[in-house]
Structure formats: structure tokens, C-alpha cells
mmCIF file of N, CA and C in Angstrom:
data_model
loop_
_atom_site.group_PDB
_atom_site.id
_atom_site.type_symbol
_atom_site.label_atom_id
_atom_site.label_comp_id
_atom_site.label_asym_id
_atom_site.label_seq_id
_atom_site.Cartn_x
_atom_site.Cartn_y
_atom_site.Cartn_z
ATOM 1 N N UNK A 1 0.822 -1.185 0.000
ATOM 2 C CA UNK A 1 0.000 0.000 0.000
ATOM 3 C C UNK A 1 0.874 1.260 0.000
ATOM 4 N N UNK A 2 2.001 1.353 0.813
ATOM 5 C CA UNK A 2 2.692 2.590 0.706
ATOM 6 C C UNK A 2 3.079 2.296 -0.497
ATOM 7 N N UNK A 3 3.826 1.570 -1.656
ATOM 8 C CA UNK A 3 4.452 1.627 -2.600
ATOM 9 C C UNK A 3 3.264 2.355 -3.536
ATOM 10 N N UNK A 4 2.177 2.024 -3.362
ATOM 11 C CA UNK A 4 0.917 2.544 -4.510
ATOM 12 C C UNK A 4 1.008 3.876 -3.692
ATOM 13 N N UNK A 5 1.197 4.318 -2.328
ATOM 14 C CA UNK A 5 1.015 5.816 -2.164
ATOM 15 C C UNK A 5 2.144 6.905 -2.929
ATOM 16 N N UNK A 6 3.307 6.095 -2.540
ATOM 17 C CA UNK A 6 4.357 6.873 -3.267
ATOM 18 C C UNK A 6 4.276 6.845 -4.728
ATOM 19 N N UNK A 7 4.025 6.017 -5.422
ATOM 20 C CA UNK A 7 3.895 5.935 -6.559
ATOM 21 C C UNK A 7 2.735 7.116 -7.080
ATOM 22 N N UNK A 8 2.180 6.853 -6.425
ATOM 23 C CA UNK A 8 0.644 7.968 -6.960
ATOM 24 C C UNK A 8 1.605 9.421 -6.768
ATOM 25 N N UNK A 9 2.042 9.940 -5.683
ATOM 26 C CA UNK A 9 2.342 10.932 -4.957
ATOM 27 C C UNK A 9 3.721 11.287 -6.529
ATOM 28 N N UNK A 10 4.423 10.275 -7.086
ATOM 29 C CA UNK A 10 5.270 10.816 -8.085
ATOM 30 C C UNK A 10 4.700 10.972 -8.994
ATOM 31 N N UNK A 11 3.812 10.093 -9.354
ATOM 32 C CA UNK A 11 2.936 10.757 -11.104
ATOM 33 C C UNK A 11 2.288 11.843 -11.144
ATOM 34 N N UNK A 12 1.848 12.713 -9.788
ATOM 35 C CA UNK A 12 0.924 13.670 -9.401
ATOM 36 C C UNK A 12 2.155 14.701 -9.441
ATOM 37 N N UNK A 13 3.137 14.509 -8.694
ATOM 38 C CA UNK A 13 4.210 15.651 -8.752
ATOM 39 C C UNK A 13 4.821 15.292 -10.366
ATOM 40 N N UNK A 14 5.124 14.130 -10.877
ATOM 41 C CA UNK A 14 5.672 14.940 -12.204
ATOM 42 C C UNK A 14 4.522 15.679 -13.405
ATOM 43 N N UNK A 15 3.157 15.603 -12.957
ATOM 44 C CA UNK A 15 2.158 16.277 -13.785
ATOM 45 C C UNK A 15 2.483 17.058 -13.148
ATOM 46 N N UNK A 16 2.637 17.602 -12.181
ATOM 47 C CA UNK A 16 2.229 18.700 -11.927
ATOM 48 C C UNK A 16 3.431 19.888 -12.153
ATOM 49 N N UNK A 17 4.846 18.837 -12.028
ATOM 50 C CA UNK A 17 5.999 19.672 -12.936
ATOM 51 C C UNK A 17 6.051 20.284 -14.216
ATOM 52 N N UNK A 18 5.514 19.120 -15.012
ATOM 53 C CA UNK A 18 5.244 19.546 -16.351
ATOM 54 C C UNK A 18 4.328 20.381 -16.967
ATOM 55 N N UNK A 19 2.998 20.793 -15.751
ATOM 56 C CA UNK A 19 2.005 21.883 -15.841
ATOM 57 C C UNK A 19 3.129 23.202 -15.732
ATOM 58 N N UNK A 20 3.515 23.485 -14.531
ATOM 59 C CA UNK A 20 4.409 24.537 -14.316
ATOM 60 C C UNK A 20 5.725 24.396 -15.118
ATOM 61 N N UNK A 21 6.355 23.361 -16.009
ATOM 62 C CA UNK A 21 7.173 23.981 -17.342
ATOM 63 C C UNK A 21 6.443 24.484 -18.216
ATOM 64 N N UNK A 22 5.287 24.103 -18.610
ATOM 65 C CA UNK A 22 4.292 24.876 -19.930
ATOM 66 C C UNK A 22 3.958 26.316 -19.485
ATOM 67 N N UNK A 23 3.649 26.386 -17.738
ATOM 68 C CA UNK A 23 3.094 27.522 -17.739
ATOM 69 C C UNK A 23 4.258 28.683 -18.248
ATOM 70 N N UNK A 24 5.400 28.328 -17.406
ATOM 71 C CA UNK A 24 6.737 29.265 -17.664
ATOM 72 C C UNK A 24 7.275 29.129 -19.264
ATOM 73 N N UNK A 25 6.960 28.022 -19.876
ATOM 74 C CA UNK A 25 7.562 28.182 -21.239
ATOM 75 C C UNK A 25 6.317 28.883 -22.094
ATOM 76 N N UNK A 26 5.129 29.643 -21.676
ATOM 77 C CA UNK A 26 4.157 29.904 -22.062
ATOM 78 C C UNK A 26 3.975 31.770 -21.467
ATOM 79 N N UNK A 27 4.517 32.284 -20.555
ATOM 80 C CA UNK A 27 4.634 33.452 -20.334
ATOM 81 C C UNK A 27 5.625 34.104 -19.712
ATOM 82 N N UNK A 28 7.140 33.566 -20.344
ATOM 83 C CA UNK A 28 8.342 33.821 -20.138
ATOM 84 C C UNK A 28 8.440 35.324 -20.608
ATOM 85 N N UNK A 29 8.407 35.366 -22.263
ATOM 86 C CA UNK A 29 8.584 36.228 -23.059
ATOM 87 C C UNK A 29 7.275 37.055 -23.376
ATOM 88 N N UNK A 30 7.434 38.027 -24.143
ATOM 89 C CA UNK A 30 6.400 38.760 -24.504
ATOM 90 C C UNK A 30 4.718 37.855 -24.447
ATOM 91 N N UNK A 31 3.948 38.567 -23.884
ATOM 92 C CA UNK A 31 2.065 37.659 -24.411
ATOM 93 C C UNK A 31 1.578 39.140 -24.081
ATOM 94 N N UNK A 32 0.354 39.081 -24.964
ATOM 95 C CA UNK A 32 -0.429 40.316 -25.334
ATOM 96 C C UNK A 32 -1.838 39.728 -25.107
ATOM 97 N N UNK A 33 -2.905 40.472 -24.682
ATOM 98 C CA UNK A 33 -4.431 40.006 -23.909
ATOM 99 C C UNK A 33 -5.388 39.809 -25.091
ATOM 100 N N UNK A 34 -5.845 39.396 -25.826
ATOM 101 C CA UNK A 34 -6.736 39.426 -26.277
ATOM 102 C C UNK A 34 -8.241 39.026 -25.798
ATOM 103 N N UNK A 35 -9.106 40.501 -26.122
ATOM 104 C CA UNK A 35 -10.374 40.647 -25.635
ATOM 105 C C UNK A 35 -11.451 40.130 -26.936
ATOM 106 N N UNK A 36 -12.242 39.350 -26.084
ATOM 107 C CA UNK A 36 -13.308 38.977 -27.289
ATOM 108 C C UNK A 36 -14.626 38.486 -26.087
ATOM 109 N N UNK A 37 -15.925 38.423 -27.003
ATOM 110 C CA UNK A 37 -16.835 38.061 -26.410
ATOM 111 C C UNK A 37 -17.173 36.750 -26.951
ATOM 112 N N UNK A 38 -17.759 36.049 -25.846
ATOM 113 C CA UNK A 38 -18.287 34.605 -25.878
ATOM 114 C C UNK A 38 -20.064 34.497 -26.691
ATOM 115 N N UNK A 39 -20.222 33.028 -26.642
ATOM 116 C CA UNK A 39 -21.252 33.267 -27.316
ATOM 117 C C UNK A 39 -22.635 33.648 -26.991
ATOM 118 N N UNK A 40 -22.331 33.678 -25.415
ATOM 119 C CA UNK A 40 -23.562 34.326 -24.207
ATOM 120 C C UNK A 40 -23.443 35.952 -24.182
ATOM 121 N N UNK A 41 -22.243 36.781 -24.658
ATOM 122 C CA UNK A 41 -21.929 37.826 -24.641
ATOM 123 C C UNK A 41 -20.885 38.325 -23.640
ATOM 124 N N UNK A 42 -20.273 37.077 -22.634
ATOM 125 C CA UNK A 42 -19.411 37.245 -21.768
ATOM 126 C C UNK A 42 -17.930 37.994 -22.040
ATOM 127 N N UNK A 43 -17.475 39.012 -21.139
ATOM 128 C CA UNK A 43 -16.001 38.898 -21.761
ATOM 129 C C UNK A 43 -14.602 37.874 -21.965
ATOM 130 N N UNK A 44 -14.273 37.800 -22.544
ATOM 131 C CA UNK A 44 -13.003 36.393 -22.592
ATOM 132 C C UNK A 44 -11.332 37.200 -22.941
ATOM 133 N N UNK A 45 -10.744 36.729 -21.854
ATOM 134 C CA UNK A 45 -9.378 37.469 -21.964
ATOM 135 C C UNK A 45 -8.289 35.834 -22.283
ATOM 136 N N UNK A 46 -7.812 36.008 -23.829
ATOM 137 C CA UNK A 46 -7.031 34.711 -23.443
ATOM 138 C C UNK A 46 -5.470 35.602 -24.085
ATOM 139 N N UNK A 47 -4.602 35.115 -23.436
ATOM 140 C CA UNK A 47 -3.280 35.156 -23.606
ATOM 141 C C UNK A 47 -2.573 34.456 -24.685
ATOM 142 N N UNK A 48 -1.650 35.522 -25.453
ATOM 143 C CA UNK A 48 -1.392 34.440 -26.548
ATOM 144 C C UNK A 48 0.105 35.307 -27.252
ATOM 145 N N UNK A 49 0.826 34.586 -27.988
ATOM 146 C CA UNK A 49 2.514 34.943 -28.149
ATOM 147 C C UNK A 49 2.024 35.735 -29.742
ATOM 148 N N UNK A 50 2.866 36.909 -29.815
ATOM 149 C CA UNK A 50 2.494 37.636 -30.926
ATOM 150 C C UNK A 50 4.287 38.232 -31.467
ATOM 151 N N UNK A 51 4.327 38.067 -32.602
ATOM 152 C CA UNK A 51 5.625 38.697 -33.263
ATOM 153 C C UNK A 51 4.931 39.557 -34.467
ATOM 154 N N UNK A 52 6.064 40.265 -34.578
ATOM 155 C CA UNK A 52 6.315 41.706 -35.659
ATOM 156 C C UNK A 52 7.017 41.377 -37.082
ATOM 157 N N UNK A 53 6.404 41.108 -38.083
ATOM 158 C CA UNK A 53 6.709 41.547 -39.549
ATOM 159 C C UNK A 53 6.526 42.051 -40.569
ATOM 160 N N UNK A 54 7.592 42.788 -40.819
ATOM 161 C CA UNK A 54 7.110 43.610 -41.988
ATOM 162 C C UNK A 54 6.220 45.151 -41.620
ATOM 163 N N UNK A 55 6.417 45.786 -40.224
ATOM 164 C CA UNK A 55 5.356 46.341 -39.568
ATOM 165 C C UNK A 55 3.824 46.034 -39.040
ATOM 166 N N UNK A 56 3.816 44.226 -39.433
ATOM 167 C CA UNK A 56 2.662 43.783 -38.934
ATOM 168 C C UNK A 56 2.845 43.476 -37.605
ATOM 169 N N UNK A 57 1.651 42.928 -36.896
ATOM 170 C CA UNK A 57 1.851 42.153 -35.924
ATOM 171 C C UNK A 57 0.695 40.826 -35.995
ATOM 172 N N UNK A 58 1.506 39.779 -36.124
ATOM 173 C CA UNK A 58 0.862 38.632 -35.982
ATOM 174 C C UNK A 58 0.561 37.725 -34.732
ATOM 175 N N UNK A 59 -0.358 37.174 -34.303
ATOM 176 C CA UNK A 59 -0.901 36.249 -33.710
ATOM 177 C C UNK A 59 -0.823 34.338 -34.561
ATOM 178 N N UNK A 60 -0.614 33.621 -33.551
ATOM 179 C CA UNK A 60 -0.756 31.823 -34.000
ATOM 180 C C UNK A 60 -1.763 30.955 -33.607
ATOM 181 N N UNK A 61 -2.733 31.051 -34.822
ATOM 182 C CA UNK A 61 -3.489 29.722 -33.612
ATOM 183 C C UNK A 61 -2.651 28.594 -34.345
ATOM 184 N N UNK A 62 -2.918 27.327 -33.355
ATOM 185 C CA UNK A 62 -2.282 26.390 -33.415
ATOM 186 C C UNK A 62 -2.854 25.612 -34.678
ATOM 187 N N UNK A 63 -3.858 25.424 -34.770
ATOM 188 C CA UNK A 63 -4.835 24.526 -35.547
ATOM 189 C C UNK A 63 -5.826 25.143 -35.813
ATOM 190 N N UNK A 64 -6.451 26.135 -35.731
ATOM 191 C CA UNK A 64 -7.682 26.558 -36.152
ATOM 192 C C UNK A 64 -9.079 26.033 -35.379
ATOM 193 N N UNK A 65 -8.965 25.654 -34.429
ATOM 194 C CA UNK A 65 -10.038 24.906 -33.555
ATOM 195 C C UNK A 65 -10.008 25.801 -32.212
ATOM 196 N N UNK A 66 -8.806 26.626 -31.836
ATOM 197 C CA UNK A 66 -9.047 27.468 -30.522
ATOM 198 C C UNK A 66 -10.165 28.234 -30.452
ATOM 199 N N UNK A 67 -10.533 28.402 -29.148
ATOM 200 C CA UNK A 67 -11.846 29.168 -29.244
ATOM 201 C C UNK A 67 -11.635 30.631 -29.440
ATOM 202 N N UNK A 68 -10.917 30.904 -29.082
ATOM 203 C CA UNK A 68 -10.118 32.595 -29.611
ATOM 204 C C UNK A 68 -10.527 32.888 -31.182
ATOM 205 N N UNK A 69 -9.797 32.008 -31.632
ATOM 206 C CA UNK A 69 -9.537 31.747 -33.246
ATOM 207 C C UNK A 69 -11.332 31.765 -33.918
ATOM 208 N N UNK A 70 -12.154 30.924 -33.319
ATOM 209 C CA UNK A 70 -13.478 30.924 -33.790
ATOM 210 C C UNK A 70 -14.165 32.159 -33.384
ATOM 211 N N UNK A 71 -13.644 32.865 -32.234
ATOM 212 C CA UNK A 71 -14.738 33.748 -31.840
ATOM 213 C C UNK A 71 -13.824 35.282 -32.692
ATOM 214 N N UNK A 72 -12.716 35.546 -33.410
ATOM 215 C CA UNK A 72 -12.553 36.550 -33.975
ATOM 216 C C UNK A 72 -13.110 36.235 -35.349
ATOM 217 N N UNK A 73 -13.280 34.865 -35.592
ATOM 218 C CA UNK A 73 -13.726 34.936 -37.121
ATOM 219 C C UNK A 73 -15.234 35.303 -37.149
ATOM 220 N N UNK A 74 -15.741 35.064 -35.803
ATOM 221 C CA UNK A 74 -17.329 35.192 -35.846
ATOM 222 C C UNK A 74 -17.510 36.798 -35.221
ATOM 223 N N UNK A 75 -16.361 37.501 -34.912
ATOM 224 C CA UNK A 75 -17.036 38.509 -34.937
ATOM 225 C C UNK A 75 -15.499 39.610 -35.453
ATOM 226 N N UNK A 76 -15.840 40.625 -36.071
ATOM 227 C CA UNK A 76 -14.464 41.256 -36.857
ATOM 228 C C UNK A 76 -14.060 41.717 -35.945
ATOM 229 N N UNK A 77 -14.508 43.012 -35.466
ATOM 230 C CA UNK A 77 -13.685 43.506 -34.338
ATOM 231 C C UNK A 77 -13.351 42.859 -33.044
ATOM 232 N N UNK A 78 -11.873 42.952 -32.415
ATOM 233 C CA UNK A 78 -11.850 42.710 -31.055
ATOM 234 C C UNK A 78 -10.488 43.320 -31.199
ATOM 235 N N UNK A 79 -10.139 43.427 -29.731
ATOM 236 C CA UNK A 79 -9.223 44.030 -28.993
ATOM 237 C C UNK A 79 -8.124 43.644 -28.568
ATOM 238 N N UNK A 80 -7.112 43.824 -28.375
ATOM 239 C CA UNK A 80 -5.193 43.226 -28.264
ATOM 240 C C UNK A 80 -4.576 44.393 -27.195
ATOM 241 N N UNK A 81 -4.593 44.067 -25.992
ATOM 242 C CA UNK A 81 -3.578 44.655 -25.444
ATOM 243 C C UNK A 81 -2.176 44.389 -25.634
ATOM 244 N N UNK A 82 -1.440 45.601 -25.261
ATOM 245 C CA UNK A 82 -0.031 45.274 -25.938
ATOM 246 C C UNK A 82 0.786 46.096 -25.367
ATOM 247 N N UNK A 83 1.513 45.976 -24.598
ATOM 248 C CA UNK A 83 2.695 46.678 -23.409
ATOM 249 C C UNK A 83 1.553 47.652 -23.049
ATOM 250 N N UNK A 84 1.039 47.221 -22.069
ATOM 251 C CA UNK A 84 -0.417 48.137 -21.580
ATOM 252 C C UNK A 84 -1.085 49.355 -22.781
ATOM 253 N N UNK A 85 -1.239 48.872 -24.064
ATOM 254 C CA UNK A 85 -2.208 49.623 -24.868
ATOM 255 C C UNK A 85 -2.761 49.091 -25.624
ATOM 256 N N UNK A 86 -4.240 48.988 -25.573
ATOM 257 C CA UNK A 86 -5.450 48.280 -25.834
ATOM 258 C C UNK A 86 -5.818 49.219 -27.362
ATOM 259 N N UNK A 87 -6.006 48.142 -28.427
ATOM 260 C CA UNK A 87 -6.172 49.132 -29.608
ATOM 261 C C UNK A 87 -7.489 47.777 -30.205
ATOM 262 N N UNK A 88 -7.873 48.103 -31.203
ATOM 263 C CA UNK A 88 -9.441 47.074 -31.889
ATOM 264 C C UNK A 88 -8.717 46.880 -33.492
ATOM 265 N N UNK A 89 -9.156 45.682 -33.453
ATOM 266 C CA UNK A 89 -8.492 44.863 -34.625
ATOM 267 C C UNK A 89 -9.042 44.199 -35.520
ATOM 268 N N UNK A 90 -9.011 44.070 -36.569
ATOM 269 C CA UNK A 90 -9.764 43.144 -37.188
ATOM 270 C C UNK A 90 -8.404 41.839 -37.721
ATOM 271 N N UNK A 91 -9.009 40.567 -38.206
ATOM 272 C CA UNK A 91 -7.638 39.493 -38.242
ATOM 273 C C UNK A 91 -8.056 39.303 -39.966
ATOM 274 N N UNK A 92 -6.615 39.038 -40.449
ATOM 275 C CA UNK A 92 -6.942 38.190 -41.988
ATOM 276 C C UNK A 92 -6.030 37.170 -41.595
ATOM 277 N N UNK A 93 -6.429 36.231 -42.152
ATOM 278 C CA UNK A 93 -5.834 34.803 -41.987
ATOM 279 C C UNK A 93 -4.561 34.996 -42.757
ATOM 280 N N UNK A 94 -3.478 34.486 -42.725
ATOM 281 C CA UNK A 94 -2.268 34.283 -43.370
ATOM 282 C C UNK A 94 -1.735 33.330 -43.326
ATOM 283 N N UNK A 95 -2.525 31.787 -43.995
ATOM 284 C CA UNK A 95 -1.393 30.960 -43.995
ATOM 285 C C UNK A 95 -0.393 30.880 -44.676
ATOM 286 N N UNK A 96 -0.108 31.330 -45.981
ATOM 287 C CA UNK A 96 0.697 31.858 -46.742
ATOM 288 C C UNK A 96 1.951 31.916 -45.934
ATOM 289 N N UNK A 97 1.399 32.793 -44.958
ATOM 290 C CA UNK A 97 3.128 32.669 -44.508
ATOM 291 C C UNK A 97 3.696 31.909 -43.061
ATOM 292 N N UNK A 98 2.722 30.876 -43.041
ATOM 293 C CA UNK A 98 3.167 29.901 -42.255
ATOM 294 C C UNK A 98 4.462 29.651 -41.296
ATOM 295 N N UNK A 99 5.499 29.206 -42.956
ATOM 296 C CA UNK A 99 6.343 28.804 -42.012
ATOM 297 C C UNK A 99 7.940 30.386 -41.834
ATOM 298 N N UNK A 100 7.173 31.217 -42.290
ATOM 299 C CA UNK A 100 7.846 32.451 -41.494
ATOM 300 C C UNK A 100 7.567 32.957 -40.489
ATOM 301 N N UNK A 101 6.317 33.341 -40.148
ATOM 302 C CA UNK A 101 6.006 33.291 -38.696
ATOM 303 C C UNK A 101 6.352 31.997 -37.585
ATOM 304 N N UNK A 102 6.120 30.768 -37.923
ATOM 305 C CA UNK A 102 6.392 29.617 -37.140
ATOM 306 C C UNK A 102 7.832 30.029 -36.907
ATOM 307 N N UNK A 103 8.713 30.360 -38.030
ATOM 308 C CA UNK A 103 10.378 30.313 -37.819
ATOM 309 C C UNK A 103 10.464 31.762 -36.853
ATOM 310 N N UNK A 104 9.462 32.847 -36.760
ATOM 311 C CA UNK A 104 9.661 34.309 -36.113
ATOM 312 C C UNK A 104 9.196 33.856 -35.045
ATOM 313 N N UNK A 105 8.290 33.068 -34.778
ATOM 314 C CA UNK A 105 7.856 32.919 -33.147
ATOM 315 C C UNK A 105 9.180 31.708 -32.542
ATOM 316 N N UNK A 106 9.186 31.044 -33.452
ATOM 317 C CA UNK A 106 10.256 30.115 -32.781
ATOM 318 C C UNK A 106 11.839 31.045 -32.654
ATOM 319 N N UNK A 107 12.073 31.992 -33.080
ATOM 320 C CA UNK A 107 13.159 32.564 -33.077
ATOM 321 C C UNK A 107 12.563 33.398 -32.011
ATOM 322 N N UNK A 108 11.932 33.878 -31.318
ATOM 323 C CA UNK A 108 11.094 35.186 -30.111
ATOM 324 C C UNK A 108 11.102 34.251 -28.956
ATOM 325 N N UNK A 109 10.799 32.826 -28.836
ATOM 326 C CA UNK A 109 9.923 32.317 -27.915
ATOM 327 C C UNK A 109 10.999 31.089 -27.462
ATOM 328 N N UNK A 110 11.965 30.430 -28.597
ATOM 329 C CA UNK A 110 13.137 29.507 -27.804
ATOM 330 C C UNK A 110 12.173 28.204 -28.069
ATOM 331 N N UNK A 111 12.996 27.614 -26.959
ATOM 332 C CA UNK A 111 12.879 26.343 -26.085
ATOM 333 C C UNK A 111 10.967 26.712 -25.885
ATOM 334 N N UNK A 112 10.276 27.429 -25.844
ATOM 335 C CA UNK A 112 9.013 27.363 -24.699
ATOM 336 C C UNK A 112 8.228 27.296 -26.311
ATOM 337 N N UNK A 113 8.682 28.037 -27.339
ATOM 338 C CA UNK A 113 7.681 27.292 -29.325
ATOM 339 C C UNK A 113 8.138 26.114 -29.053
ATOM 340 N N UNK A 114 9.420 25.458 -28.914
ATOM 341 C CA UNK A 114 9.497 23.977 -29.569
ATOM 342 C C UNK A 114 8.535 23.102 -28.405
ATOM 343 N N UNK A 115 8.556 23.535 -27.103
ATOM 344 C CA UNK A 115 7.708 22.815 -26.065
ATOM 345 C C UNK A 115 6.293 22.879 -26.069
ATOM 346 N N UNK A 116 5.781 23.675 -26.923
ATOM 347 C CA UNK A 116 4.350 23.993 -26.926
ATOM 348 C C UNK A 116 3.735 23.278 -27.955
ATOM 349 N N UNK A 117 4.815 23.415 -29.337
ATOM 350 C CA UNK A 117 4.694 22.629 -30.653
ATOM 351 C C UNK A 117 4.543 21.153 -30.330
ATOM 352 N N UNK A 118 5.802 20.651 -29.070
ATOM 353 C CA UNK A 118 5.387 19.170 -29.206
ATOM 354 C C UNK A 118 4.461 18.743 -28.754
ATOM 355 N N UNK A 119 4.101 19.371 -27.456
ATOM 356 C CA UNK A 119 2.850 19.053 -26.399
ATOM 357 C C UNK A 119 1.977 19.068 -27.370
ATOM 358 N N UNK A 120 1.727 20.417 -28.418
ATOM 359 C CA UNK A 120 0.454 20.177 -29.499
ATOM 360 C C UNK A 120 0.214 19.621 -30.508
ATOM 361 N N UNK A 121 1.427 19.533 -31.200
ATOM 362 C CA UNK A 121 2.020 19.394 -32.597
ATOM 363 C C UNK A 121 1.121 19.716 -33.237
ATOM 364 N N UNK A 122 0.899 20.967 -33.304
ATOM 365 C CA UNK A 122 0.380 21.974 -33.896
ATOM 366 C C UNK A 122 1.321 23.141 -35.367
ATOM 367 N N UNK A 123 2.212 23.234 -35.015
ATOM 368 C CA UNK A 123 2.605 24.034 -35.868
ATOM 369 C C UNK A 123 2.682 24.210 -37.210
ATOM 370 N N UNK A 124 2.694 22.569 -37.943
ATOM 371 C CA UNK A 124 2.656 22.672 -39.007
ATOM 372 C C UNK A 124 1.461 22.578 -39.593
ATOM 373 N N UNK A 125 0.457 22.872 -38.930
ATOM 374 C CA UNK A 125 -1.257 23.259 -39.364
ATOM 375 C C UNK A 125 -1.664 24.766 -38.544
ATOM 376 N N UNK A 126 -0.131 25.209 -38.200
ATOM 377 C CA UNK A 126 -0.796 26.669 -37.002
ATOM 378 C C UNK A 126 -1.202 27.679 -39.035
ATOM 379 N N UNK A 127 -1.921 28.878 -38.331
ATOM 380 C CA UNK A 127 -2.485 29.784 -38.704
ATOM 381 C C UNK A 127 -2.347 31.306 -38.301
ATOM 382 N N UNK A 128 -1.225 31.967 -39.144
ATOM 383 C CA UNK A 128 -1.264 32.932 -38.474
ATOM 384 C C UNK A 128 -2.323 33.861 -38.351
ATOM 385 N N UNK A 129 -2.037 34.814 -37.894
ATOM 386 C CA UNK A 129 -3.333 36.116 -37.819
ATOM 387 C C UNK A 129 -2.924 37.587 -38.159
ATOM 388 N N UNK A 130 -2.916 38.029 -39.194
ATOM 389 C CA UNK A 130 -2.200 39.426 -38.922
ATOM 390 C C UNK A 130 -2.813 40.254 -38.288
ATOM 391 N N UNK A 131 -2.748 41.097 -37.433
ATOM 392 C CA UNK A 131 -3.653 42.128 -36.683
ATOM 393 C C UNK A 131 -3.995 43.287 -37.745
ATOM 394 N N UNK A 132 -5.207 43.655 -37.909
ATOM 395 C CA UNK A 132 -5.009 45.029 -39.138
ATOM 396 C C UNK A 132 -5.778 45.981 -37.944
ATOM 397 N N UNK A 133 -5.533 47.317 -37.625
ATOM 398 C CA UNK A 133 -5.932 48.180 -37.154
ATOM 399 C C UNK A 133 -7.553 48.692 -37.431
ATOM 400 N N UNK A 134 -8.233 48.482 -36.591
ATOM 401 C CA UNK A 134 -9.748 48.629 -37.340
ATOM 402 C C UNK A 134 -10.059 49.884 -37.120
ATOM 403 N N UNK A 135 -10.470 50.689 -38.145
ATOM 404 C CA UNK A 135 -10.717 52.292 -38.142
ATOM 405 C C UNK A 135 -12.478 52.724 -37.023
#
């Protein structure tokens, strides 16, 4: 019976290690807020890794199934905080440039893109987002 306690007591601590490496390989570096409403009308703040090209700024969903990702396509405008300044956005999809953003976030983000990529293996179906400034 103690061997099944200890045993339990290590699979619980190494989940629970590997929760707290994702969290830190997940808001080490730069993350920007994105505001959107749910489908009750609630507000939704989710956190998410954003790089700069070309004077854009892009966003990644992983796969196209995040709920972030569905709720800007279902509604144009929403909002991006960004070193504390909140501006309204509308997104165009860019897979086109796939694997330049994948190579710009993985060059911004290290060790914590390749750890997120494997946990999801997502990247080579991610989707970028360019942010366009909504007038």
C-alpha cells in the first residue's frame, strides 16, 4: 500500500511539474491580452505569443479549432492589449506565410515554441493572424 502511495504521490508531482514547465515556457517572453466576447456575450481574456513583420503584428493559432480563433472569425472587431495599450483589430488569416512566422515565433519564444509545438504538434497546421488596425 505505501508503494501505490508513493507511486501515486510521483505521477501527481511529475504532472504537476510539467504543468508549471508549460506555464513558464508559455509566459516567459512577450504575451499580449486578447479581448473577445463569448457566445452568451461574456467577456473572454485569453493570452497568446504575438511577433512583428514587416510592420505587422501577428498572432498563432495552433490549428484553427481554438476558441479565440473561432470567436474573432465570428465577430471582426476585437481588442489586443499590448505593453499596456489596448487598440481594436480586425484578423486576416495568413497561412501563406506559415512557415515564417512559425520560424519568427520560434526565433522570439526559444525552447518554450518547440515545447508547446510538441505538447500540441500543432505548428505545421498553425495559422497565423495578422492584426489590421480597425478604423
Amino acid at each position: 500500500m505505501k508503494i501505490l502511495f508513493w507511486s501515486a504521490g510521483i505521477l501527481i508531482g511529475l504532472f504537476l511539474l510539467g504543468l508549471g514547465v508549460v506555464q513558464v515556457a508559455s509566459e516567459r517572453v512577450e504575451v499580449v491580452e486578447m479581448h473577445t466576447l463569448d457566445d452568451q456575450g461574456e467577456p473572454m481574456i485569453t493570452r497568446l505569443w504575438v511577433v512583428d513583420d514587416e510592420g505587422q503584428q501577428y498572432l498563432r493559432s495552433g490549428n484553427g479549432t481554438s476558441l479565440w480563433f473561432e470567436r474573432i472569425q465570428e465577430n471582426d472587431n476585437f481588442e489586443v492589449t499590448r505593453n499596456g495599450k489596448t487598440a481594436v483589430y480586425t484578423a486576416v488569416l495568413r497561412p501563406d506565410k506559415r512557415d515564417h512566422i512559425n520560424a519568427l515565433m520560434h526565433q522570439k519564444y526559444t525552447w518554450g515554441d518547440t515545447l508547446i509545438s510538441a505538447v500540441t504538434g500543432a505548428s505545421d497546421k498553425a495559422i497565423p493572424v495578422e492584426l489590421h488596425p480597425s478604423l
